[in-house]
XYZ file of C-alpha atoms in Angstrom:
221
model
C 229.258 179.512 168.586
C 226.288 178.872 170.796
C 223.915 182.081 170.983
C 222.179 183.348 174.441
C 219.271 184.817 172.487
C 216.803 182.834 171.269
C 216.151 182.949 167.494
C 213.166 185.045 166.343
C 212.903 182.601 163.500
C 212.584 179.554 165.931
C 208.686 178.218 166.067
C 207.249 179.841 169.210
C 205.285 178.088 172.065
C 201.907 179.462 170.723
C 200.124 176.969 168.468
C 196.536 176.929 167.256
C 194.789 173.866 168.675
C 192.639 173.592 165.747
C 195.697 173.280 163.258
C 195.035 170.268 160.939
C 198.552 169.600 159.809
C 201.685 167.963 161.526
C 204.110 169.788 163.830
C 206.484 169.506 160.813
C 204.043 171.230 158.709
C 203.527 174.027 161.302
C 206.993 174.558 161.719
C 207.523 174.868 157.903
C 204.587 177.369 157.543
C 206.129 179.285 160.630
C 209.758 179.727 159.136
C 208.025 181.327 156.001
C 205.095 183.269 157.590
C 204.808 187.103 157.849
C 201.640 186.743 160.014
C 201.511 187.510 163.511
C 199.114 186.665 166.177
C 198.472 189.486 168.831
C 197.250 188.611 172.161
C 196.257 190.218 175.407
C 194.369 193.037 173.973
C 191.923 195.107 175.567
C 188.279 194.558 174.513
C 188.522 198.539 173.778
C 191.617 198.696 171.658
C 190.492 199.639 168.094
C 191.987 198.604 164.726
C 193.318 202.109 164.241
C 195.318 201.871 167.311
C 196.767 198.653 166.293
C 197.486 199.997 163.042
C 199.348 202.918 164.324
C 201.583 200.650 166.462
C 202.401 197.887 164.193
C 202.796 199.891 160.918
C 206.022 201.231 162.930
C 207.604 197.991 161.820
C 206.735 197.924 158.163
C 203.836 198.126 155.702
C 200.816 196.287 156.946
C 198.645 194.301 154.364
C 195.690 193.769 156.749
C 194.318 193.483 160.262
C 192.035 190.889 161.069
C 190.242 191.855 164.497
C 189.040 188.864 166.850
C 185.595 189.066 167.577
C 183.135 187.470 169.844
C 181.247 184.666 168.231
C 177.719 185.965 169.131
C 178.156 189.686 169.836
C 180.206 190.351 166.879
C 182.514 192.699 169.173
C 186.308 192.752 169.685
C 187.418 189.958 172.134
C 191.239 190.557 172.841
C 192.979 189.237 169.941
C 193.907 190.149 166.335
C 196.051 189.097 163.274
C 198.465 191.639 161.781
C 199.803 190.521 158.272
C 202.723 192.158 156.739
C 203.786 192.019 153.139
C 207.486 190.986 154.259
C 208.611 188.426 156.523
C 211.272 190.598 157.988
C 208.771 193.412 159.102
C 207.069 190.668 161.026
C 210.461 189.443 162.777
C 211.219 193.305 163.633
C 207.763 193.447 165.378
C 208.582 190.251 167.295
C 211.790 192.034 168.224
C 210.682 195.532 169.168
C 206.846 195.334 169.888
C 206.446 192.062 171.650
C 205.827 192.538 175.435
C 205.247 196.494 175.071
C 202.019 197.912 176.373
C 199.160 198.897 174.283
C 196.227 200.577 176.317
C 197.920 199.820 179.375
C 198.406 196.185 178.776
C 201.037 194.045 178.002
C 200.430 192.552 174.493
C 201.933 189.349 173.265
C 202.854 188.585 169.615
C 203.641 185.136 167.978
C 204.225 183.986 164.726
C 201.173 182.498 163.252
C 201.349 179.822 160.037
C 198.786 182.543 158.447
C 194.975 183.607 158.742
C 192.376 181.325 157.573
C 188.590 182.230 157.442
C 186.672 181.626 160.571
C 189.666 182.095 163.067
C 188.855 185.505 163.987
C 186.029 184.031 165.902
C 186.370 183.299 169.866
C 185.937 179.625 170.603
C 184.838 179.883 174.138
C 181.467 178.356 175.144
C 180.244 182.105 175.549
C 181.599 183.330 172.368
C 184.782 184.894 173.632
C 188.241 183.524 174.002
C 188.625 180.194 176.067
C 190.987 181.866 178.428
C 188.320 184.221 179.522
C 185.761 181.364 180.414
C 188.111 180.053 183.356
C 189.439 183.419 184.491
C 188.562 184.202 188.268
C 190.182 187.532 188.469
C 188.324 190.918 187.562
C 189.917 192.468 184.474
C 188.326 195.709 183.497
C 190.061 195.634 179.862
C 188.747 192.137 179.259
C 185.027 192.660 180.179
C 185.361 192.390 183.952
C 184.903 188.826 185.525
C 185.377 185.683 183.631
C 182.361 184.102 181.606
C 181.894 181.270 184.505
C 182.026 183.995 187.328
C 179.427 186.209 185.344
C 177.163 183.131 184.730
C 177.310 182.023 188.460
C 176.501 185.810 189.655
C 173.510 185.717 187.018
C 172.159 182.457 188.410
C 172.264 183.630 192.250
C 170.684 186.966 191.073
C 167.725 184.838 189.366
C 167.376 183.010 192.419
C 167.350 185.884 194.829
C 164.553 187.602 192.418
C 162.515 184.472 192.577
C 162.684 183.942 196.553
C 162.005 187.853 196.784
C 158.609 187.417 194.523
C 156.969 185.217 197.131
C 155.505 187.994 199.029
C 152.669 185.932 201.031
C 152.745 182.647 202.446
C 150.561 180.105 200.232
C 147.298 179.245 202.102
C 146.905 175.719 203.696
C 145.871 173.786 206.838
C 147.982 175.559 209.068
C 147.988 178.933 207.088
C 146.606 180.743 210.203
C 149.399 179.706 212.292
C 152.115 181.307 209.985
C 149.932 184.222 209.654
C 150.223 184.549 213.345
C 146.412 184.066 214.243
C 145.578 183.702 218.135
C 142.789 181.482 217.373
C 145.159 178.403 216.063
C 145.820 175.996 218.738
C 148.054 173.241 218.857
C 146.831 169.797 218.253
C 147.189 168.512 221.982
C 145.305 171.478 223.190
C 142.491 170.593 220.732
C 142.096 167.014 221.839
C 142.050 168.001 225.464
C 139.193 170.022 225.046
C 137.540 167.596 222.667
C 137.978 164.473 224.645
C 137.856 165.449 228.365
C 140.425 163.447 230.787
C 143.136 161.793 229.374
C 143.342 158.067 229.162
C 145.949 155.797 229.694
C 147.372 153.219 227.265
C 144.671 150.403 227.912
C 141.531 152.905 228.034
C 141.436 153.724 231.788
C 141.060 157.272 232.848
C 144.015 159.229 234.283
C 145.591 158.664 237.639
C 142.866 160.575 239.791
C 140.311 157.517 238.623
C 142.715 154.731 239.427
C 141.897 152.581 242.209
C 145.676 151.867 243.061
C 146.519 155.628 243.509
C 143.038 156.033 245.174
C 144.059 153.537 247.710
C 147.452 154.881 248.327
C 146.335 158.112 248.947
C 143.158 157.191 251.076
C 142.787 158.829 254.748
C 141.581 156.712 257.899
C 138.362 158.243 257.613
C 137.816 156.840 254.333
C 138.546 153.398 255.676
């Protein structure tokens, strides 16, 4: 008879991306494992809180807190090892999807903790999921890592711009400073050269014979 309830002993959709074995190896180790991966924890959840909750399902062998690779502070996950596999299965049944520190936590069967797996694999040192997160999550450190980097870069640029309190001195610095003695190039040329000259070197229209003849009076003739 087909059951409508998924067996807790079946492999989870969770899988360690750094696992070196085959899919068959993974399934075989999961089927015998008494270790759980706990995800979506708050950065502020303590090991004591985790022990208090998960010990309700059986005797715990050890808890390994997930840490930021650089800061060595909790970054939202951990491993819980039980002495008996049945205790781990009971935990999957009764604790998975419940709340801890106002967060819905996720539990998955894990093939077993290996040294180094307790450090975040994200570029910033935490979990990869917090690299790309675009929402604000107070329990996971606020904004995602990339959002924080963008904000920090914008702040640095703003501080750089604000540090320029004076205009650099140059040929036209008097213009920027609002000096009334500064005059545009055309005004300076007019003062220096006198009457404007045409393209071929002639004086302006007042000295051009053609215009003088056109405007001459009978008395001039």
